[in-house]
Coordinates of C-alpha atoms and ligand atoms in Angstrom, one line a residue:
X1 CA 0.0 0.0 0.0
X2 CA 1.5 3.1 -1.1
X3 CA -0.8 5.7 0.3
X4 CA -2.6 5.0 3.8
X5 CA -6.6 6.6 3.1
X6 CA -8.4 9.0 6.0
X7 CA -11.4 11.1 6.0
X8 CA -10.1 14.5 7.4
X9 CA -12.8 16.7 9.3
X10 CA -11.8 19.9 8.0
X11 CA -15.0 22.0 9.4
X12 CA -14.2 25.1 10.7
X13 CA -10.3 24.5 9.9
X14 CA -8.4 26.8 8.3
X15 CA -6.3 25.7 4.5
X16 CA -4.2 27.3 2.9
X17 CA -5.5 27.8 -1.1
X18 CA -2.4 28.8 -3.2
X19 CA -4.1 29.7 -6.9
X20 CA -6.9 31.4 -8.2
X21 CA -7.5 29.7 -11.4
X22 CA -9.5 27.0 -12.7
X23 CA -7.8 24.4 -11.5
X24 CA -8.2 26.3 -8.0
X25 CA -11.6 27.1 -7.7
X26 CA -12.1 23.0 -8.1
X27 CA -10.2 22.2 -5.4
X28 CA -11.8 25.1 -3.0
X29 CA -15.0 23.8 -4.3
X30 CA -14.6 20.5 -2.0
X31 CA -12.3 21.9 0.2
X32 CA -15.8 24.3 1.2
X33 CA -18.3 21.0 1.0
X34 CA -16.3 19.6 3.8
X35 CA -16.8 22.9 5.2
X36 CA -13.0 24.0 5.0
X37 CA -12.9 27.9 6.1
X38 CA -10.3 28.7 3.3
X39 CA -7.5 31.3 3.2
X40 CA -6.7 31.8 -0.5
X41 CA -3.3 33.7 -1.7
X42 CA -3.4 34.7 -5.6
X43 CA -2.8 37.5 -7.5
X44 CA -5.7 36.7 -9.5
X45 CA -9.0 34.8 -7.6
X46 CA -12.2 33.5 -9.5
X47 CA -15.6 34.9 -8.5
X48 CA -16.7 31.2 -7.7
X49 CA -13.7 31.0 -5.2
X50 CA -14.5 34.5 -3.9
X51 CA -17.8 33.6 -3.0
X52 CA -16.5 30.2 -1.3
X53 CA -14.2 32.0 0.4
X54 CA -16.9 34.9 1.7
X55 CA -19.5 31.4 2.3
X56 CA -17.0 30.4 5.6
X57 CA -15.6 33.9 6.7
X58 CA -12.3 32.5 5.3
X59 CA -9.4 35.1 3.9
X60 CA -9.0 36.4 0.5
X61 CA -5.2 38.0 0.0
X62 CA -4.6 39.2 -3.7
X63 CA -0.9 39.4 -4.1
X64 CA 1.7 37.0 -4.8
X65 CA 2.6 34.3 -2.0
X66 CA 4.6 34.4 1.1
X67 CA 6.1 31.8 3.5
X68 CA 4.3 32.6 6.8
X69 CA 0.6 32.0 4.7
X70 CA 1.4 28.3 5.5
X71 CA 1.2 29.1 9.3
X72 CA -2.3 28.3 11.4
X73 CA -3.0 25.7 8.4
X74 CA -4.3 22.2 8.9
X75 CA -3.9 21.5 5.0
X76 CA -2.1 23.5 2.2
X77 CA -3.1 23.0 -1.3
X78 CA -0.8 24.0 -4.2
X79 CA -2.6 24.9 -7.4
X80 CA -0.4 27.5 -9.1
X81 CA 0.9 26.9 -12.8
X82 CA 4.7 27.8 -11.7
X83 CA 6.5 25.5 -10.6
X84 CA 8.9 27.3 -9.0
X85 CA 6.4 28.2 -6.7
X86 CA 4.8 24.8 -6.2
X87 CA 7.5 23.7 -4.6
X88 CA 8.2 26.4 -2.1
X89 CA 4.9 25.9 -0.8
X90 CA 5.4 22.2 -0.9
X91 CA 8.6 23.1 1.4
X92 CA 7.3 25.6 3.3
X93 CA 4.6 23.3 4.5
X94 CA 6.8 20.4 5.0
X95 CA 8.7 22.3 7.2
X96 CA 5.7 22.6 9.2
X97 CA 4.7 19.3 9.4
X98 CA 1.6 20.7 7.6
X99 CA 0.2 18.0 4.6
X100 CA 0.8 19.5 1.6
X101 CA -1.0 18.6 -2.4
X102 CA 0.0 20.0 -5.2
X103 CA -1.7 19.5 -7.7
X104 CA -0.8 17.1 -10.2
X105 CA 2.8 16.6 -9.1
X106 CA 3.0 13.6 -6.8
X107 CA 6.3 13.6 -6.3
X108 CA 6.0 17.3 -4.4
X109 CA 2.6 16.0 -2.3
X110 CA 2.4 14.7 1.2
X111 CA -1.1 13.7 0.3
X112 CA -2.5 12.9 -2.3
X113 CA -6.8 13.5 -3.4
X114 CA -9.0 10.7 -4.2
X115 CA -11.7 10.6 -6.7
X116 CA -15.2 10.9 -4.8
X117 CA -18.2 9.3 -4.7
X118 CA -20.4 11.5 -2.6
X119 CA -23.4 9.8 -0.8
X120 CA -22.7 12.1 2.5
X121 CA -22.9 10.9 4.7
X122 CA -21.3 7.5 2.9
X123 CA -18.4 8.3 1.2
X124 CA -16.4 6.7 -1.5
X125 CA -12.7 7.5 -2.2
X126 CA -11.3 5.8 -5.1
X127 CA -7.5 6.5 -6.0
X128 CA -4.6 5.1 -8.1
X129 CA -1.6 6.3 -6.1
X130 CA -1.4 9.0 -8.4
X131 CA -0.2 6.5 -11.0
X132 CA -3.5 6.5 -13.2
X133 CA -6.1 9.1 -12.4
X134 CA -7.9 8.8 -15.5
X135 CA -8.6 5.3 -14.8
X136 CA -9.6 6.4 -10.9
X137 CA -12.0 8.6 -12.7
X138 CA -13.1 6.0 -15.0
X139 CA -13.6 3.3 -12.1
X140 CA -15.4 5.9 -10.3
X141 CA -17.7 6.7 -13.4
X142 CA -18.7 2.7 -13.3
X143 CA -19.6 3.2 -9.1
X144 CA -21.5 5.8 -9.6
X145 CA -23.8 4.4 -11.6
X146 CA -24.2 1.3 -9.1
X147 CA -24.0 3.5 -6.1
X148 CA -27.5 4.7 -5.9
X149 CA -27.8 9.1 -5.2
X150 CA -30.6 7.5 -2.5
X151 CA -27.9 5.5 -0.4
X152 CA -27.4 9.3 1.5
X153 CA -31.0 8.9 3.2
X154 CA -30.5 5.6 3.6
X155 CA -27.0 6.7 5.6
X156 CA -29.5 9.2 7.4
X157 CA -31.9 6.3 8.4
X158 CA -29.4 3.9 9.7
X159 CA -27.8 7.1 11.8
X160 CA -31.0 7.9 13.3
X161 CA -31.6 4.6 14.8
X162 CA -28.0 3.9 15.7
X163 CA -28.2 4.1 19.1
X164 CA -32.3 2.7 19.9
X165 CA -31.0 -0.5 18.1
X166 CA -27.7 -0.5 19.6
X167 CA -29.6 -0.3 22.9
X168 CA -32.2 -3.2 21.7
X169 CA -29.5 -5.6 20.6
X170 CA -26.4 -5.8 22.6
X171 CA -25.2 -8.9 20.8
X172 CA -23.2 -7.6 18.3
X173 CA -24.0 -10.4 15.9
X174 CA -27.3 -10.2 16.1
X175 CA -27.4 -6.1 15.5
X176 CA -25.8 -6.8 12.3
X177 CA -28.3 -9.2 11.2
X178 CA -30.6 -6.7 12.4
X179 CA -29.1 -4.0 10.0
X180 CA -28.7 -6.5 7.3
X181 CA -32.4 -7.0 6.7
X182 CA -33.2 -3.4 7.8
X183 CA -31.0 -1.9 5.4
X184 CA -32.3 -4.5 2.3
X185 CA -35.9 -4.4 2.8
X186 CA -39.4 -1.7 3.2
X187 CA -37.6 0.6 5.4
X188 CA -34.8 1.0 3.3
X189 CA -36.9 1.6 0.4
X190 CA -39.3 3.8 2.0
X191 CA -36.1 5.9 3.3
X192 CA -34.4 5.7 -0.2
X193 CA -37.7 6.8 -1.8
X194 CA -38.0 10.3 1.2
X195 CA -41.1 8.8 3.2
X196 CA -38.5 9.1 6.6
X197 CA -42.0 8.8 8.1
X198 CA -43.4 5.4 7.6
X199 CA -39.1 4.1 7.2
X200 CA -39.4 4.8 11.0
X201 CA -42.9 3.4 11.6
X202 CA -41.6 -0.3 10.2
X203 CA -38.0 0.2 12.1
X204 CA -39.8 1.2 15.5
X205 CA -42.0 -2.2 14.8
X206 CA -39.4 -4.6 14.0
X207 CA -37.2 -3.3 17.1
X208 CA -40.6 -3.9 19.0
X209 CA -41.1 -7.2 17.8
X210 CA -39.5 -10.4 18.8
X211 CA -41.3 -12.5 16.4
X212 CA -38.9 -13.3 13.5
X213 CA -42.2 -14.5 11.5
X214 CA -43.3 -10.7 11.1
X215 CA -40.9 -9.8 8.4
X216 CA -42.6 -8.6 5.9
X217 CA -41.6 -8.8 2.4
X218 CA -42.8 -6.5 -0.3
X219 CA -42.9 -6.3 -4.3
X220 CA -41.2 -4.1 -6.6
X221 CA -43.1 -3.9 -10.1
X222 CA -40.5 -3.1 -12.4
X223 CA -39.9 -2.0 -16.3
X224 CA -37.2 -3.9 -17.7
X225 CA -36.9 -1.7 -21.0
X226 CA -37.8 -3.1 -24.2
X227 CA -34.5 -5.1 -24.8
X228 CA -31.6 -3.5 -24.3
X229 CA -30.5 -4.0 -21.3
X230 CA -28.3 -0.9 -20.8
X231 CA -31.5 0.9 -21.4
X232 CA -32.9 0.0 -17.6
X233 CA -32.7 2.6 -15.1
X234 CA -30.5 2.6 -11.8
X235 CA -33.5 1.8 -10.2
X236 CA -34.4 -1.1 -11.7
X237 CA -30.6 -2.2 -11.7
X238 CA -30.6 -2.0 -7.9
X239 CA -34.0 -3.6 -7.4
X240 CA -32.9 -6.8 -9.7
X241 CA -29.7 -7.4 -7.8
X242 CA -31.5 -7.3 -3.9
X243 CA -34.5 -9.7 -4.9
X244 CA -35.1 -12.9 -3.7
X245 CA -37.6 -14.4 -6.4
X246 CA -38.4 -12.9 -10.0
X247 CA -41.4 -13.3 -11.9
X248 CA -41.1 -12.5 -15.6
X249 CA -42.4 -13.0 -18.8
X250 CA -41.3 -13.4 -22.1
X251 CA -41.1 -9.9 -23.2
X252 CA -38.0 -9.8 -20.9
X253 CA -35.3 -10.1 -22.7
X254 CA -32.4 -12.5 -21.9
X255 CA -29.7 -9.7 -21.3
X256 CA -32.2 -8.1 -19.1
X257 CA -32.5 -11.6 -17.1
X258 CA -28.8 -11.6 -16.8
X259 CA -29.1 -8.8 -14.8
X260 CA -30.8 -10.3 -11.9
X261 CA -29.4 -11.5 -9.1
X262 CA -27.8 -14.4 -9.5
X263 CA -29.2 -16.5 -7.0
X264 CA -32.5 -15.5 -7.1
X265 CA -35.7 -17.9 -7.7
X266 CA -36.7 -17.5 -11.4
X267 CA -40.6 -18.1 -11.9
X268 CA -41.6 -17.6 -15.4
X269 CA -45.3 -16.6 -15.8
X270 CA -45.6 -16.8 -19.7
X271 CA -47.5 -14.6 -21.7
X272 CA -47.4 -15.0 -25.1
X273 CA -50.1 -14.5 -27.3
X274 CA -53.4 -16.3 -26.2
X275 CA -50.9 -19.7 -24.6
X276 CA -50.2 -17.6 -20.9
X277 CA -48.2 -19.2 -18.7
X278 CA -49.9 -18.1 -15.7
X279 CA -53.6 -16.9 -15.7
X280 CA -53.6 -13.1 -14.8
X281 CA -55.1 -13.6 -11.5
X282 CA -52.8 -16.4 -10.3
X283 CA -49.9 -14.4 -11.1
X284 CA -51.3 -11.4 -8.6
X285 CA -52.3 -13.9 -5.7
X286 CA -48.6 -15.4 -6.0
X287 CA -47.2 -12.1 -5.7
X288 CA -49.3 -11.9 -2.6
X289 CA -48.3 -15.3 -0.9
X290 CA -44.5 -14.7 -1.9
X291 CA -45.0 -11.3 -0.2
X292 CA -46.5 -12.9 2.9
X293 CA -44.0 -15.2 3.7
X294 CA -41.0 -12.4 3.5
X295 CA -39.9 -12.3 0.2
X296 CA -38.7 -9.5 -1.9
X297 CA -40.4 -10.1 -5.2
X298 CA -39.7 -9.0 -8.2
X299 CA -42.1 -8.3 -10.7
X300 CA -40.0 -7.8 -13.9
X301 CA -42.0 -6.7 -17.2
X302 CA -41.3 -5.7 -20.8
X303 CA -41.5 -2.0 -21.4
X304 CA -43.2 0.1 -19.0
X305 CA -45.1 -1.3 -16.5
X306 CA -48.3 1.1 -17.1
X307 CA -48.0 0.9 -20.6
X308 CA -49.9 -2.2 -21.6
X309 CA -48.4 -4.0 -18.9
X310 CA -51.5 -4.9 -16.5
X311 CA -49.3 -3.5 -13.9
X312 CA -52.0 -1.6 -12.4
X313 CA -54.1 -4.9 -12.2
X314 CA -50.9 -6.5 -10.3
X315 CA -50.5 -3.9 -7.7
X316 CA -54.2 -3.6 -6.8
X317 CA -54.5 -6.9 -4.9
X318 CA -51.1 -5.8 -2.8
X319 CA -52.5 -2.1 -2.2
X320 CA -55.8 -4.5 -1.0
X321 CA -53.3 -6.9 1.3
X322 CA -51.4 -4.0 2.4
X323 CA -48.5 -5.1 1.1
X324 CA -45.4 -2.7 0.4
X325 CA -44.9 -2.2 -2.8
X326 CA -43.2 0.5 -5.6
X327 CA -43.9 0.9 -9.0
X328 CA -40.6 1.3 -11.7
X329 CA -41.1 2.9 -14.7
X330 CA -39.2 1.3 -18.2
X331 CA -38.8 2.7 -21.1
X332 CA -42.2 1.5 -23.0
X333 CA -41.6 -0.3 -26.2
X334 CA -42.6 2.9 -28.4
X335 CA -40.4 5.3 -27.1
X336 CA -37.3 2.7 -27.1
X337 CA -38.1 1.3 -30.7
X338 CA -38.4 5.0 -32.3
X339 CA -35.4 5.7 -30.9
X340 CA -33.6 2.9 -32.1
X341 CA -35.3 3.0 -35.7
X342 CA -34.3 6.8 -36.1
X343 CA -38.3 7.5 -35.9
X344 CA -38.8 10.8 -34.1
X345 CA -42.3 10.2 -32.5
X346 CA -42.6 14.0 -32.7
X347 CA -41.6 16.7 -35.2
X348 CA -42.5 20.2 -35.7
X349 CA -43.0 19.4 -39.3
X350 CA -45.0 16.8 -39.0
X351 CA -46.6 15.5 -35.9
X352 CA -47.7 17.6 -33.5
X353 CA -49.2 14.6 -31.3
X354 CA -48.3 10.7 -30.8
X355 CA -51.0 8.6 -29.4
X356 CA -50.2 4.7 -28.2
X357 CA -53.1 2.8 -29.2
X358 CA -53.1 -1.2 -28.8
X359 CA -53.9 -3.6 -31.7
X360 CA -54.8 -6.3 -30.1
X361 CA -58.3 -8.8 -30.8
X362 CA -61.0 -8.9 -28.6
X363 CA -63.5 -11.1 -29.8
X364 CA -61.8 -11.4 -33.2
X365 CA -61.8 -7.4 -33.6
X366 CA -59.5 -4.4 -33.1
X367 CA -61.7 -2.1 -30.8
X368 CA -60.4 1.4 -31.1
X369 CA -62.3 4.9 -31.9
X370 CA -61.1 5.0 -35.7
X371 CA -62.4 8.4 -36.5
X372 CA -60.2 9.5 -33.6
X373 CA -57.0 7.8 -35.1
X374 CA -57.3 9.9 -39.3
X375 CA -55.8 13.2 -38.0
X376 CA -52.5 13.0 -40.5
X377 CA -50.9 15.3 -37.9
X378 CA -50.7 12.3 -35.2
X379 CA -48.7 9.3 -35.3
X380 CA -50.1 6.1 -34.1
X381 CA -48.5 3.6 -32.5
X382 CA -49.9 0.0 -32.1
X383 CA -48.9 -2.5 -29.5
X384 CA -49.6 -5.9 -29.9
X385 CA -50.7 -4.9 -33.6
X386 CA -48.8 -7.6 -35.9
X387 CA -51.8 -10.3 -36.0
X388 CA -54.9 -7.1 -37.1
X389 CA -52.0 -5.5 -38.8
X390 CA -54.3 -6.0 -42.3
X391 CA -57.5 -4.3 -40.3
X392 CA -55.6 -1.7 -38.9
X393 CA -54.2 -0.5 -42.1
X394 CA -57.7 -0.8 -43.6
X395 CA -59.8 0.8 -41.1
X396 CA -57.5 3.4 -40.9
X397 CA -57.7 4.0 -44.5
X398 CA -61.1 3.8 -44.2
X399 CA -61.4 6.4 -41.8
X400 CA -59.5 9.1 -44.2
X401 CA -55.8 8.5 -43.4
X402 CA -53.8 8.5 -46.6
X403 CA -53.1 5.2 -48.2
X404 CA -49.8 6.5 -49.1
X405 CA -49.2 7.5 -45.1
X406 CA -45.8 5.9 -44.3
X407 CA -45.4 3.3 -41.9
X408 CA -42.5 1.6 -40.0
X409 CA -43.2 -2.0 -38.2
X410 CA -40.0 -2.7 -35.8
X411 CA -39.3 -6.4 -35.1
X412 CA -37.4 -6.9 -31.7
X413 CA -36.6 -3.5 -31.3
X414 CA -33.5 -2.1 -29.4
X415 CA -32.4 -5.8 -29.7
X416 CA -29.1 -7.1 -31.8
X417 CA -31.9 -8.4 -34.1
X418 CA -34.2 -5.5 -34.4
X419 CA -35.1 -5.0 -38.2
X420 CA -37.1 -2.2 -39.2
X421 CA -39.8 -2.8 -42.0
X422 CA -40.9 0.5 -44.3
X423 CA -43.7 0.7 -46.3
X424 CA -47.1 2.6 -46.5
X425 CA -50.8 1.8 -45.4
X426 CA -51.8 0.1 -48.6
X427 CA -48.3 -2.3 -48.9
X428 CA -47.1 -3.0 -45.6
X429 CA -49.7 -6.2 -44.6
X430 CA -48.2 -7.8 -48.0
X431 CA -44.6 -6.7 -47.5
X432 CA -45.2 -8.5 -43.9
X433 CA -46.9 -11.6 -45.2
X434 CA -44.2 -12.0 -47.8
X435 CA -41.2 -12.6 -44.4
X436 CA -40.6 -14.1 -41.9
X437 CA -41.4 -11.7 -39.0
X438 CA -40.6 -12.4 -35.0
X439 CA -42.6 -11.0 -32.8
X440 CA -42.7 -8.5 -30.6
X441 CA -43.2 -5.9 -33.0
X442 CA -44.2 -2.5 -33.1
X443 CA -46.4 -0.6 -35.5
X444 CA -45.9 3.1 -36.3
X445 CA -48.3 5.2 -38.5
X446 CA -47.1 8.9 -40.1
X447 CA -45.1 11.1 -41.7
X448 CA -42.5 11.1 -39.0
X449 CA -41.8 7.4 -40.4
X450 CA -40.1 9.7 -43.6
X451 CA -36.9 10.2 -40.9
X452 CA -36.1 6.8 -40.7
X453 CA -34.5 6.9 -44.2
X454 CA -32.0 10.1 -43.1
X455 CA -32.1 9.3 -39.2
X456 CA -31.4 6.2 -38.6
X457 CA -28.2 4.9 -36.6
X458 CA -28.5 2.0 -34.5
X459 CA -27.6 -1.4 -36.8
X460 CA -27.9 -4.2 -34.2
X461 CA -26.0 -7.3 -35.4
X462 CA -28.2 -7.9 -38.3
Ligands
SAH501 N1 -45.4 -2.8 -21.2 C1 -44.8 -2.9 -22.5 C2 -45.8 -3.3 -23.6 C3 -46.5 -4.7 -23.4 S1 -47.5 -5.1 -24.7 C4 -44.1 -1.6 -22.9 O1 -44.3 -0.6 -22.3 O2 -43.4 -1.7 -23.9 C5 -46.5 -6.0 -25.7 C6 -46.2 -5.3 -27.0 O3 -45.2 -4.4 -26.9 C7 -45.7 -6.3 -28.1 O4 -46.7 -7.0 -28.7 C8 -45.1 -5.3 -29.0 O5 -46.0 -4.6 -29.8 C9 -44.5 -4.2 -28.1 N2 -43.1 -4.5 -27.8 C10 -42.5 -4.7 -26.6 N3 -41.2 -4.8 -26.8 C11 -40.9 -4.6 -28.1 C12 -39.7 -4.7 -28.8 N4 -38.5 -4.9 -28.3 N5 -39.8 -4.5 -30.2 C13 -41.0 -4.2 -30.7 N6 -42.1 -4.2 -30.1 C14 -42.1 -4.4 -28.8

């Protein structure tokens, strides 16, 4: 180990700020987050670093630097662009016993600064010895996206019960266990999510209770994108990787399921066109049960859960059971397959509206309000709209939309195979019966099709 790490309390502490730069203003920018009262020494000083200064009644002195500056300082930070001068301050300061950075010269630094993660109160420090700082950066770049911004309430929550649980459970095995579930299951979420209310309802229960069959589980209904797995959001990401069991269907795709916990009960529940898996209502009563007996379920589904999804259906029987629960939103299928298939959804030229319409048959027929659907200035897009594409295309037609209206149908979009099929109301149903077409596919109807040809970017493996 080169470099031993610390967390310096710097509050109310005086430092030393040699520079008044760019480069300067950076570093008195977190030197004043840990609440640094700063004494900076330039001939030249920012307005930002003025303003830092004037924030914690620190000193401002614009003229060049001298060697007593150093003196009353806890920390001294070198960010001048002459060298010369770097390293009288690094000596200076040495002399002292005073640690001393200057800025990218290791070799003149006592101390050297991390890259940060800041969930304050957790922190993250992340450094390469000075060796590699782009790669700290980079590393730091990849935590940051699987460090949630939420983990700072959660920090808040566990240090507002530190003490009543300490006091509760003096065995120091069992306080961890304690923490474990606390800090994996509702309260945590509730905390994460700003409700600090009900987070301390559940922790003042479960410190009441003795009874190890009360933990409660709870679901999280989640959108897992419409393929693409890098298209999921933090949330989601974080949620996958603390289930227990996962129920998806087929719409999920595969590098979506790769993102789940590992060890984590897989339950499929089907749902492919007219051959489900799972009838609807058995798939909400086992989210129930699973619930019940302490689980954290996940309830992964393509797209958006609200869009199409039933989710609203799912949740109703836990809001009924009381059951916790928290809703995810994906990126629905239209919005991920437009953007993937170059297809603006609006466009001041030529749709001033979008509507999402579903194609799918009840009782052998598409039943939407046509007249509704023939404004040319609105695209359409159909879910679920490949089997009635024929009806569609017709009734739309029939309802005044241009034969000649363009339209895009988008096979596995967002995928490696995505494929996207153009044509216009009158050819498209032949142009599809003429292929070989995997489902799920989306439908889009309008002139914002015409982009496609000029916008389109993403080439999957095909
Ligand atoms: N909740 C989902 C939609 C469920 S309905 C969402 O918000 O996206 C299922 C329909 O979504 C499919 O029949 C298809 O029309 C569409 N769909 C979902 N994923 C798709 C994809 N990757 N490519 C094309 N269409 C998709």
């Amino acid at each position: 180990m080169d470099y031993f790490p610390v967390f310096l309390d710097l509050k109310n502490k005086r430092c030393l700020l040699v520079g008044g730069g760019d480069v300067a203003t950076r570093k008195g920018r977190m030197l004043s987050k840990a609440g640094a009262v700063l004494r900076v020494v330039a001939p030249e000083i920012s307005s930002e670093l003025r303003e830092l200064v004037a924030k914690h009644n620190g000193e401002l002195h614009e003229r060049e630097y001298h060697s007593n500056d150093v003196t009353d300082c806890v920390l001294a930070v070198a960010a001048t662009d002459i060298e010369s001068l770097n390293k009288k301050i690094s000596d200076d300061a040495k002399q002292k016993n005073i640690p001393v950075n200057v800025v990218d010269t290791p070799e003149l630094c006592t101390y050297i600064t991390p890259a940060v993660i800041d969930r304050s109160p957790l922190m993250i420090a992340i450094s390469s010895g000075g060796e590699a700082p782009v790669l700290a950066r980079l590393v730091r770049a990849k935590l940051e996206t699987l460090i949630p911004m939420s983990y700072g309430k959660l920090a808040h929550l566990a240090s507002r019960w530190r003490e009543r649980v300490k006091a509760r459970f003096d065995n120091g095995d069992s306080r961890r266990k304690f923490w474990e579930k606390i800090l994996q299951g509702p309260a945590a979420e509730l905390a994460m999510n700003g409700q600090d209310e009900q987070a301390d309802k559940i922790l003042s229960d479960e410190i009441a209770t003795e009874d190890e069959s009360l933990i409660q589980g709870e679901v999280y209904l989640v959108g897992g994108g419409p393929g693409d797995p890098e298209l999921l959001t933090l949330k989601a990401l974080r949620l996958m990787q603390q289930a227990d069991v996962v129920l998806y269907d087929r719409l999920v795709s595969d590098g979506v399921m790769d993102l789940v916990r590992r060890d984590a009960e897989r339950i499929y529940v089907g749902k492919r066109r007219s051959e489900h898996a799972m009838q609807q209502e058995n798939i909400n009563q086992l989210l129930v049960d699973l619930a019940k007996q302490g689980t954290r379920v996940l309830r992964l589904k393509g797209g958006d859960p609200f869009i199409f999804g039933r989710g609203g259906e799912e949740i109703e029987l836990l809001a009924q059971n009381h059951i916790p629960f928290q809703v995810v939103p994906g990126i629905t299928a239209a919005s991920g397959c437009a953007a993937y298939a170059g297809i603006p959804l609006t466009h001041r030229d030529y749709a001033q509206s979008v509507r999402f319409v579903t194609g799918h048959l009840k009782d052998d027929s598409i039943n939407v309000q046509w007249p509704e659907l023939a404004n040319p200035t609105q695209t359409i897009v159909f879910y679920m709209g490949l089997v009635g594409l024929r009806e569609i295309c017709e009734s739309l037609v029939a309802h005044g939309r241009a034969a000649t209206t363009p339209v895009a149908l988008i096979e596995r979009g967002t995928t490696q195979q995505q494929r996207v099929l153009i044509a216009d109301l009158a050819t498209i149903a032949d142009v599809v019966e003429s292929q070989e077409v995997h489902a799920p596919t989306l439908f889009v109807v309008g002139d914002v099709v015409r982009l496609h040809e000029n916008l389109s970017w993403f080439k999957g493996g095909l």
